[in-house]
Coordinates of C-alpha atoms in Angstrom, one line a residue:
M5 CA -46.2 -56.9 93.8
M6 CA -46.8 -58.7 90.5
A7 CA -48.4 -55.6 89.1
D8 CA -45.3 -53.5 89.9
I9 CA -43.1 -56.0 88.1
E10 CA -45.2 -55.8 85.0
V11 CA -45.0 -52.1 85.1
Y12 CA -41.2 -52.2 85.3
K13 CA -41.1 -54.7 82.4
R14 CA -43.2 -52.5 80.2
A15 CA -41.2 -49.5 81.1
L16 CA -37.9 -51.4 80.4
E17 CA -39.3 -52.6 77.1
R18 CA -40.3 -49.0 76.1
E19 CA -36.8 -47.8 77.0
K20 CA -35.2 -50.6 75.0
K21 CA -37.3 -49.8 71.9
A22 CA -36.5 -46.1 72.4
R23 CA -32.7 -46.8 72.7
Q24 CA -32.9 -49.0 69.5
S25 CA -34.8 -46.3 67.7
A26 CA -32.2 -43.7 68.8
E27 CA -29.3 -46.0 67.8
K28 CA -30.9 -46.6 64.4
M29 CA -31.5 -42.9 63.9
L30 CA -27.9 -42.2 65.0
D31 CA -26.6 -44.8 62.6
E32 CA -28.6 -43.3 59.8
K33 CA -27.4 -39.8 60.7
S34 CA -23.8 -41.0 60.9
R35 CA -24.0 -42.6 57.4
E36 CA -25.6 -39.4 56.1
V37 CA -22.9 -37.3 57.7
F38 CA -20.2 -39.7 56.3
T39 CA -21.8 -39.5 52.8
N40 CA -22.0 -35.8 53.0
M41 CA -18.4 -35.6 54.1
L42 CA -17.3 -37.8 51.2
L43 CA -19.4 -35.6 48.9
I44 CA -17.9 -32.4 50.3
Q45 CA -14.4 -33.9 50.0
Q46 CA -15.1 -34.8 46.4
Q47 CA -16.5 -31.3 45.7
F48 CA -13.5 -29.8 47.4
E49 CA -11.1 -31.9 45.3
D50 CA -13.1 -30.9 42.2
L51 CA -12.9 -27.3 43.2
Q52 CA -9.2 -27.6 43.8
Q53 CA -8.9 -29.2 40.3
R54 CA -11.0 -26.5 38.7
K55 CA -8.9 -23.9 40.5
S56 CA -5.8 -25.5 39.2
N57 CA -7.3 -25.7 35.7
L58 CA -8.3 -22.1 35.8
E59 CA -4.9 -21.1 37.0
L60 CA -3.4 -23.0 34.1
L61 CA -5.6 -21.2 31.6
V62 CA -5.1 -17.8 33.3
T63 CA -1.3 -18.3 33.3
V64 CA -1.3 -19.4 29.6
S65 CA -3.5 -16.4 28.8
K66 CA -1.1 -14.0 30.5
F67 CA 2.1 -15.2 28.9
T68 CA 0.5 -15.4 25.4
Q69 CA 0.0 -11.7 25.6
E70 CA 3.8 -11.1 26.1
E71 CA 6.0 -10.3 23.1
K72 CA 8.1 -13.4 23.0
K73 CA 9.5 -15.6 20.3
F74 CA 7.2 -18.4 19.2
V75 CA 9.5 -21.2 20.4
E76 CA 9.9 -19.5 23.8
S77 CA 6.1 -19.3 24.2
I78 CA 5.7 -23.0 23.4
E79 CA 8.5 -24.0 25.7
E80 CA 7.0 -22.0 28.6
F81 CA 3.6 -23.6 27.9
A82 CA 5.2 -27.1 28.2
S83 CA 6.8 -26.0 31.5
I84 CA 3.5 -24.7 32.8
V85 CA 1.7 -28.0 32.0
G86 CA 4.4 -29.8 34.0
E87 CA 4.1 -27.5 36.9
F88 CA 0.2 -27.8 37.2
S89 CA 0.2 -31.6 37.1
S90 CA 2.1 -34.3 38.9
V91 CA 3.8 -36.0 36.0
L92 CA 7.2 -37.6 35.4
F93 CA 8.2 -35.4 32.6
T94 CA 7.1 -33.1 29.7
E95 CA 9.0 -33.1 26.4
L96 CA 8.5 -30.6 23.6
H97 CA 8.6 -31.6 19.9
M98 CA 8.9 -28.7 17.4
L99 CA 7.6 -29.5 13.9
D100 CA 7.3 -26.2 12.0
Q101 CA 10.3 -24.4 10.5
E102 CA 8.9 -20.9 10.8
I103 CA 7.4 -21.3 14.3
S104 CA 10.5 -23.0 15.7
E105 CA 12.8 -20.5 13.9
G106 CA 15.0 -23.4 12.5
N107 CA 14.9 -25.6 15.6
V108 CA 12.8 -28.4 14.1
E109 CA 12.6 -31.9 15.6
K110 CA 14.9 -34.2 13.6
N111 CA 14.5 -37.5 15.6
E112 CA 11.8 -40.0 14.7
L113 CA 8.6 -39.3 16.6
N114 CA 7.1 -42.0 19.0
Q115 CA 3.7 -43.6 18.5
A116 CA 1.8 -41.2 20.7
V117 CA 3.3 -38.0 19.3
S118 CA 2.9 -39.3 15.7
E119 CA -0.8 -40.1 16.4
A120 CA -1.4 -36.6 17.8
V121 CA 0.3 -35.1 14.7
K122 CA -1.9 -37.2 12.4
T123 CA -5.2 -36.6 14.1
G124 CA -4.7 -33.1 15.5
H125 CA -6.2 -34.1 18.8
S126 CA -4.8 -35.1 22.2
V127 CA -3.8 -38.7 22.5
S128 CA -3.4 -40.9 25.6
M129 CA -1.7 -44.3 25.6
S130 CA -1.4 -46.6 28.6
Q131 CA 1.0 -49.5 29.1
G132 CA -0.6 -52.8 28.3
E133 CA -3.2 -51.4 25.9
T134 CA -3.7 -53.2 22.5
D135 CA -1.7 -51.8 19.6
V136 CA 0.4 -49.7 22.0
C137 CA 4.2 -50.2 21.5
E138 CA 5.9 -51.2 24.7
E139 CA 9.0 -49.2 23.6
L140 CA 7.2 -46.1 24.8
F141 CA 7.6 -47.1 28.4
T142 CA 11.3 -47.2 29.0
Q143 CA 11.4 -45.2 32.2
P144 CA 10.6 -46.6 35.6
D145 CA 7.1 -45.9 37.0
L146 CA 6.0 -44.7 33.5
I147 CA 2.5 -46.2 32.8
G148 CA 1.2 -43.8 30.2
I149 CA 1.9 -41.1 27.6
H150 CA -0.3 -38.1 26.9
A151 CA 0.4 -36.1 23.7
I152 CA -1.0 -32.5 23.4
P153 CA -0.8 -31.0 19.9
I154 CA -0.5 -27.3 19.3
K155 CA -2.1 -26.1 16.1
C156 CA -1.6 -22.9 14.1
Y157 CA -3.8 -22.3 11.1
S158 CA -5.1 -26.0 11.3
K159 CA -1.5 -27.3 11.1
V160 CA 0.2 -29.1 14.0
V161 CA 3.4 -27.1 14.7
A162 CA 4.4 -28.7 18.0
V163 CA 3.5 -31.5 20.4
I164 CA 4.0 -31.7 24.1
E165 CA 4.6 -35.2 25.3
V166 CA 3.6 -35.8 29.0
G167 CA 4.9 -38.9 30.9
V168 CA 2.3 -40.1 33.5
S169 CA 3.1 -42.3 36.5
D170 CA -0.5 -42.2 37.9
W171 CA -3.5 -41.2 35.8
K172 CA -5.2 -40.0 39.0
Q173 CA -2.5 -37.3 39.2
F174 CA -3.3 -36.4 35.5
P175 CA -7.0 -36.8 35.3
Q176 CA -9.3 -36.0 32.3
S177 CA -10.1 -32.6 33.7
I178 CA -6.4 -31.6 33.5
Q179 CA -6.1 -33.2 30.1
D180 CA -9.1 -31.1 28.9
S181 CA -7.7 -27.9 30.4
A182 CA -4.3 -28.6 28.8
S183 CA -6.1 -29.1 25.4
V184 CA -8.0 -25.8 25.8
A185 CA -4.8 -24.0 26.8
A186 CA -3.1 -25.5 23.8
S187 CA -5.9 -24.1 21.5
Q188 CA -5.5 -20.8 23.2
L189 CA -1.8 -20.8 22.6
G190 CA -2.4 -21.7 18.9
I191 CA -4.8 -18.7 18.5
A192 CA -2.1 -16.5 20.1
L193 CA 0.5 -17.9 17.6
E194 CA -1.9 -17.2 14.7
R195 CA -2.4 -13.6 15.9
R196 CA 1.4 -13.1 16.2
L197 CA 2.0 -14.6 12.8
S198 CA -0.7 -12.4 11.4
T199 CA 0.8 -9.3 13.1
K200 CA 4.2 -10.2 11.9
Q201 CA 3.0 -10.7 8.3
T202 CA 1.1 -7.4 8.5
Q203 CA 4.2 -5.6 9.7
K204 CA 6.3 -7.2 6.9
N205 CA 3.7 -6.2 4.4
H206 CA 3.7 -2.6 5.8
E207 CA 7.5 -2.4 5.6
E208 CA 7.4 -3.7 2.0
L209 CA 4.7 -1.2 1.2
I210 CA 6.8 1.6 2.7
K211 CA 9.9 0.5 0.7
T212 CA 7.8 0.2 -2.5
H213 CA 6.4 3.7 -1.8
E214 CA 9.9 5.1 -1.3
S215 CA 11.1 3.4 -4.5
L216 CA 8.1 4.9 -6.4
K217 CA 8.9 8.3 -5.0
L218 CA 12.6 7.9 -6.0
A219 CA 11.6 6.7 -9.5
Q220 CA 9.2 9.6 -9.8
Q221 CA 11.9 12.1 -8.7
Q222 CA 14.5 10.5 -11.0
L223 CA 12.0 10.7 -13.8
V224 CA 11.3 14.4 -13.2
N225 CA 15.1 15.0 -13.0
S226 CA 15.6 13.0 -16.2
E227 CA 13.0 15.1 -17.9
K228 CA 14.6 18.2 -16.6
L229 CA 18.1 17.1 -17.7
A230 CA 16.7 16.1 -21.1
S231 CA 15.1 19.5 -21.5
I232 CA 18.3 21.2 -20.4
G233 CA 20.4 19.0 -22.6
Q234 CA 18.2 19.8 -25.7
L235 CA 18.3 23.5 -24.8
S236 CA 22.1 23.4 -24.3
A237 CA 22.6 21.5 -27.5
G238 CA 20.6 24.1 -29.4
V239 CA 22.4 27.1 -27.7
A240 CA 25.7 25.5 -28.4
H241 CA 24.8 25.0 -32.0
E242 CA 23.7 28.6 -32.3
I243 CA 26.9 29.9 -30.6
N244 CA 29.0 27.6 -32.8
N245 CA 28.1 29.4 -36.0
P246 CA 29.1 33.0 -34.9
I247 CA 32.2 31.6 -33.2
G248 CA 33.2 30.1 -36.6
F249 CA 32.7 33.6 -38.2
V250 CA 34.7 35.3 -35.5
I251 CA 37.6 32.8 -35.8
S252 CA 37.6 33.1 -39.6
N253 CA 37.5 36.9 -39.4
I254 CA 40.3 37.0 -36.8
N255 CA 42.5 34.9 -39.1
T256 CA 41.7 37.2 -42.1
L257 CA 42.3 40.3 -39.9
G258 CA 45.7 39.0 -39.0
E259 CA 46.5 38.6 -42.7
Y260 CA 45.3 42.2 -43.4
I261 CA 47.3 43.6 -40.5
D262 CA 50.4 41.8 -41.7
T263 CA 49.9 43.4 -45.1
L264 CA 49.5 46.9 -43.6
V265 CA 52.6 46.5 -41.4
S266 CA 54.6 45.5 -44.5
L267 CA 53.3 48.5 -46.4
I268 CA 54.2 50.8 -43.5
R269 CA 57.7 49.3 -43.3
K270 CA 58.2 50.1 -47.0
Y271 CA 57.0 53.7 -46.4
E272 CA 59.5 54.0 -43.6
S273 CA 62.3 52.6 -45.8
V274 CA 61.5 55.2 -48.5
C275 CA 61.4 58.0 -46.0
E276 CA 64.8 57.1 -44.6
S277 CA 66.4 56.8 -48.1
Q278 CA 65.0 60.2 -49.2
S279 CA 65.5 62.1 -46.0
V280 CA 68.9 63.5 -47.2
K281 CA 67.7 64.7 -50.7
A282 CA 64.4 65.9 -49.5
S283 CA 63.4 69.6 -49.3
A284 CA 63.2 71.4 -46.1
E285 CA 59.5 71.2 -46.1
L286 CA 59.6 67.4 -46.7
K287 CA 62.2 67.0 -44.0
D288 CA 59.9 68.7 -41.5
Q289 CA 57.1 66.3 -42.5
I290 CA 59.4 63.3 -42.1
R291 CA 60.5 64.5 -38.7
E292 CA 56.9 65.0 -37.7
I293 CA 56.1 61.5 -38.8
E294 CA 59.0 60.1 -36.8
H295 CA 58.0 62.0 -33.7
Y296 CA 54.5 60.7 -34.0
R297 CA 55.9 57.2 -34.5
D298 CA 58.1 57.4 -31.4
Q299 CA 55.3 59.1 -29.4
E300 CA 52.8 56.3 -30.1
D301 CA 55.4 53.6 -29.8
I302 CA 54.5 52.1 -33.2
E303 CA 57.1 49.3 -32.8
F304 CA 55.2 48.1 -29.7
L305 CA 51.9 48.3 -31.5
F306 CA 53.3 46.1 -34.3
D307 CA 54.5 43.5 -31.8
D308 CA 51.3 43.7 -29.6
I309 CA 48.9 43.4 -32.5
G310 CA 50.3 40.0 -33.4
D311 CA 50.1 38.8 -29.8
M312 CA 46.6 40.2 -29.4
L313 CA 45.4 38.4 -32.6
E314 CA 47.1 35.2 -31.5
E315 CA 45.5 35.3 -28.0
S316 CA 42.1 36.2 -29.5
A317 CA 42.4 33.2 -31.9
N318 CA 43.4 30.9 -29.1
G319 CA 40.6 32.2 -26.9
M320 CA 38.0 31.6 -29.6
R321 CA 39.4 28.1 -30.3
R322 CA 39.0 27.4 -26.5
V323 CA 35.4 28.7 -26.7
K324 CA 34.8 26.5 -29.7
D325 CA 36.2 23.4 -27.8
I326 CA 34.0 24.2 -24.8
V327 CA 30.9 24.6 -27.0
S328 CA 31.8 21.3 -28.8
S329 CA 32.2 19.5 -25.5
L330 CA 28.9 21.0 -24.3
K331 CA 27.2 19.7 -27.4
N332 CA 28.7 16.2 -26.9
F333 CA 27.7 16.2 -23.2
A334 CA 24.2 17.5 -23.9
R335 CA 23.3 14.8 -26.3
T336 CA 20.0 13.1 -25.2
G337 CA 17.9 10.1 -26.1
N338 CA 21.0 7.9 -26.7
H339 CA 20.6 4.7 -24.7
Q340 CA 22.8 2.5 -27.0
R341 CA 26.2 1.3 -25.9
A342 CA 29.2 1.6 -28.1
E343 CA 33.0 1.5 -27.8
A344 CA 34.1 4.9 -26.4
D345 CA 37.3 6.6 -25.2
I346 CA 37.0 7.1 -21.5
N347 CA 40.0 9.5 -21.5
Q348 CA 38.3 11.7 -24.1
C349 CA 35.1 11.6 -22.1
L350 CA 37.0 12.8 -19.0
E351 CA 38.7 15.6 -21.0
N352 CA 35.4 16.8 -22.4
T353 CA 33.8 16.7 -18.9
I354 CA 36.8 18.8 -17.5
K355 CA 36.2 21.4 -20.2
V356 CA 32.5 21.6 -19.3
V357 CA 33.2 22.1 -15.6
W358 CA 36.4 24.1 -15.9
N359 CA 34.7 27.5 -15.6
D360 CA 33.3 26.6 -12.2
V361 CA 36.4 24.8 -11.0
K362 CA 39.3 27.1 -12.2
Y363 CA 38.7 29.8 -9.5
T364 CA 39.0 27.4 -6.6
S365 CA 40.7 24.2 -7.6
Q366 CA 43.3 22.7 -9.8
I367 CA 42.6 19.6 -11.9
E368 CA 45.6 17.3 -12.4
P369 CA 44.7 14.5 -14.9
S370 CA 47.0 11.4 -15.2
L371 CA 45.4 9.5 -18.0
A372 CA 47.0 6.2 -19.0
D373 CA 46.8 4.6 -22.4
I374 CA 43.6 2.4 -22.0
P375 CA 41.5 0.6 -24.6
P376 CA 38.0 1.7 -25.6
V377 CA 35.2 0.6 -23.3
M378 CA 31.8 -0.7 -24.4
C379 CA 29.5 1.7 -22.6
N380 CA 26.9 4.5 -22.8
I381 CA 29.3 7.4 -22.9
D382 CA 26.5 10.0 -22.1
E383 CA 25.7 8.2 -18.8
L384 CA 29.3 7.9 -17.8
S385 CA 29.8 11.6 -18.6
Q386 CA 27.0 12.3 -16.0
V387 CA 28.9 10.2 -13.5
F388 CA 32.2 11.9 -14.0
L389 CA 30.5 15.4 -13.9
N390 CA 28.9 14.6 -10.6
L391 CA 32.1 13.3 -9.0
I392 CA 34.2 16.3 -10.2
I393 CA 31.6 18.8 -9.0
N394 CA 31.4 17.0 -5.6
A395 CA 35.2 17.1 -5.3
N396 CA 35.3 20.8 -6.1
Q397 CA 32.5 21.6 -3.5
A398 CA 34.4 19.6 -0.9
M399 CA 37.3 22.1 -1.1
E400 CA 35.9 25.4 0.1
E401 CA 39.4 27.0 0.3
G402 CA 40.7 25.4 -2.9
G403 CA 42.7 22.3 -3.5
V404 CA 43.7 19.7 -6.1
I405 CA 41.4 17.3 -8.0
L406 CA 43.4 14.2 -9.2
I407 CA 41.9 12.3 -12.1
K408 CA 43.6 9.0 -12.9
T409 CA 42.9 6.1 -15.3
W410 CA 44.6 2.8 -15.7
Q411 CA 44.0 -0.8 -16.9
E412 CA 44.2 -4.1 -15.1
K413 CA 43.5 -7.3 -17.2
E414 CA 40.0 -6.9 -18.8
R415 CA 38.9 -3.9 -16.7
V416 CA 39.7 -0.2 -16.7
Y417 CA 39.8 2.0 -13.6
I418 CA 38.9 5.7 -13.1
Q419 CA 39.9 7.4 -9.9
I420 CA 38.7 10.9 -8.9
A421 CA 40.3 12.2 -5.7
D422 CA 40.3 15.5 -3.8
N423 CA 42.1 16.9 -0.7
G424 CA 39.0 18.4 0.8
C425 CA 37.1 18.1 4.0
G426 CA 36.4 14.3 3.8
I427 CA 33.3 12.3 4.7
P428 CA 32.6 11.1 8.3
E429 CA 33.1 7.4 8.7
D430 CA 29.6 6.9 10.1
K431 CA 28.1 8.3 6.9
L432 CA 30.3 6.5 4.3
N433 CA 27.8 3.5 4.2
N434 CA 24.9 5.9 3.3
I435 CA 26.4 8.1 0.6
F436 CA 25.0 6.1 -2.3
D437 CA 21.5 6.1 -0.7
P438 CA 18.8 8.2 -2.5
F439 CA 18.3 11.7 -1.0
F440 CA 21.3 11.3 1.4
T441 CA 23.7 14.2 1.4
T442 CA 26.4 15.6 3.5
K443 CA 26.1 19.0 2.0
P444 CA 24.3 21.9 3.7
V445 CA 20.6 22.3 3.3
G446 CA 19.7 23.7 -0.1
V447 CA 22.9 22.4 -1.7
G448 CA 22.2 19.3 -3.8
T449 CA 19.4 16.8 -3.8
G450 CA 21.2 13.8 -2.6
L451 CA 20.5 12.0 -5.9
G452 CA 23.8 12.5 -7.7
L453 CA 25.8 9.6 -6.1
S454 CA 22.7 7.4 -6.1
I455 CA 22.3 7.9 -9.9
A456 CA 26.0 7.4 -10.4
Y457 CA 25.9 4.1 -8.4
G458 CA 23.0 2.9 -10.5
I459 CA 24.7 3.8 -13.8
I460 CA 28.0 2.0 -12.9
E461 CA 26.0 -1.1 -11.7
E462 CA 24.1 -1.2 -15.0
H463 CA 27.5 -1.2 -16.8
G464 CA 28.5 -4.3 -14.7
G465 CA 31.1 -2.2 -12.8
K466 CA 31.8 -1.1 -9.3
I467 CA 32.2 2.2 -7.5
S468 CA 33.9 2.5 -4.1
V469 CA 34.9 5.3 -1.9
E470 CA 37.7 6.0 0.7
S471 CA 37.7 9.1 2.8
E472 CA 39.4 10.6 5.8
I473 CA 38.3 13.7 7.6
N474 CA 40.3 16.8 6.6
K475 CA 42.5 14.8 4.2
G476 CA 40.1 14.1 1.3
T477 CA 38.0 11.6 -0.5
C478 CA 38.8 9.2 -3.3
F479 CA 36.2 7.6 -5.6
T480 CA 37.3 4.6 -7.7
I481 CA 35.3 3.3 -10.6
E482 CA 35.9 -0.2 -12.1
L483 CA 34.4 -0.9 -15.5
P484 CA 34.6 -4.0 -17.8
I485 CA 36.1 -3.4 -21.2
N486 CA 33.8 -5.6 -23.3
E487 CA 30.1 -6.1 -23.3
S488 CA 30.2 -9.8 -22.3
E489 CA 32.1 -8.9 -19.1
S490 CA 29.7 -6.1 -18.5
S491 CA 26.6 -8.4 -18.8
A492 CA 28.1 -11.1 -16.6
S493 CA 29.0 -8.6 -13.9
A494 CA 25.5 -7.1 -14.0
I495 CA 23.9 -10.5 -13.7
E496 CA 26.2 -11.3 -10.8
A497 CA 25.3 -8.0 -9.1
V498 CA 21.6 -8.7 -9.5
G499 CA 21.9 -12.3 -8.2

């Protein structure tokens, strides 16, 4: 009996030890499972945070590739930082004029933002820290400020201020990701600025190239005009000499013919007085002469010879005037300014172009009494010539070219108008541009009005145009009378 009890006791003891061992093992396993669960939870939270951080970086990376204004990109970045973190607020401070496109922060920056601008690094300040101004924390539940600087070419151009109510909701990992994203945005801004500058340089290069092409073309044209001018001046000089001989000979011929007519009249008088006393043979000769006189209408010849000589003399004088005007117009190499008669310049120009104009158009000058103008008369002749030729070409079926001058105060005005086809309104703003023309292909180079505009501007004047389709075009030139007015106007035009 006692032996059985001992057996039971030993069995119970073994069972108790086994149970204690199992409980201890279970307890250890439970703690291990709990620890592992805490570790998994922490890893899960870390993964969630990393995912959020990666999403922040990916989102920033995507929108930085979009073509937006600089300030829009930075504002969107500030909004994204607020969306990816549980914070009270995000506030953007723009500091650079070019980046912000004029919307620069004018208020005084707080301590955290100022420190971020100064150091160029992110700054965190908590309530209660030493040297932290309590005025930062004016909002309820606000316990900290985090300032994220955005740098472009090593310069802080903006700062994002983040209001934190719980640092656990805005941990270091998010702060680091926000700083990385801010650097990424800064690089994108640098790239955009570089691209923008490159485009600007490219546009300036194109403009410079076009200006050089224009200058080259104008130089070529100037050389051509100079050569033509020299040639015309030489030809005019050569023509002028024989014209002088012809005019002189015509005048002398007129005197000779007058003498011959007088002699013939005296013969006729003698024949009439002697016809009664004359012999039969002489009478027959006198009748034969009278018959021949009537048959050839000598009276008409006497009258017509005078008219022919007068018309020939007038024609040669006109040729001489045209040649003289051509010589004046063809003068080259004169870049000096002097007082000149604008009306005389217009009259000479009309004589030069009259041969081309007279078959299609009429020129009606209305030239008022105006004072001499300090100018380069050769250059102004070129302007007037271009405008009159353009007016004539605008009237295919003929018309009237009105040329008018007048004075107002210290300025004179020249107006050249036609009643031709007119210029479309959408092209009026471009007619003074180099190589722009409304003429058919092959007619004109598009440089005439551009050169005219430049000449008038150099004289301190203005040239304007009014036009209406199928009614005509009117160019008005305004010129200062004296050189001081011209210089002042030119300086004002340049400024």
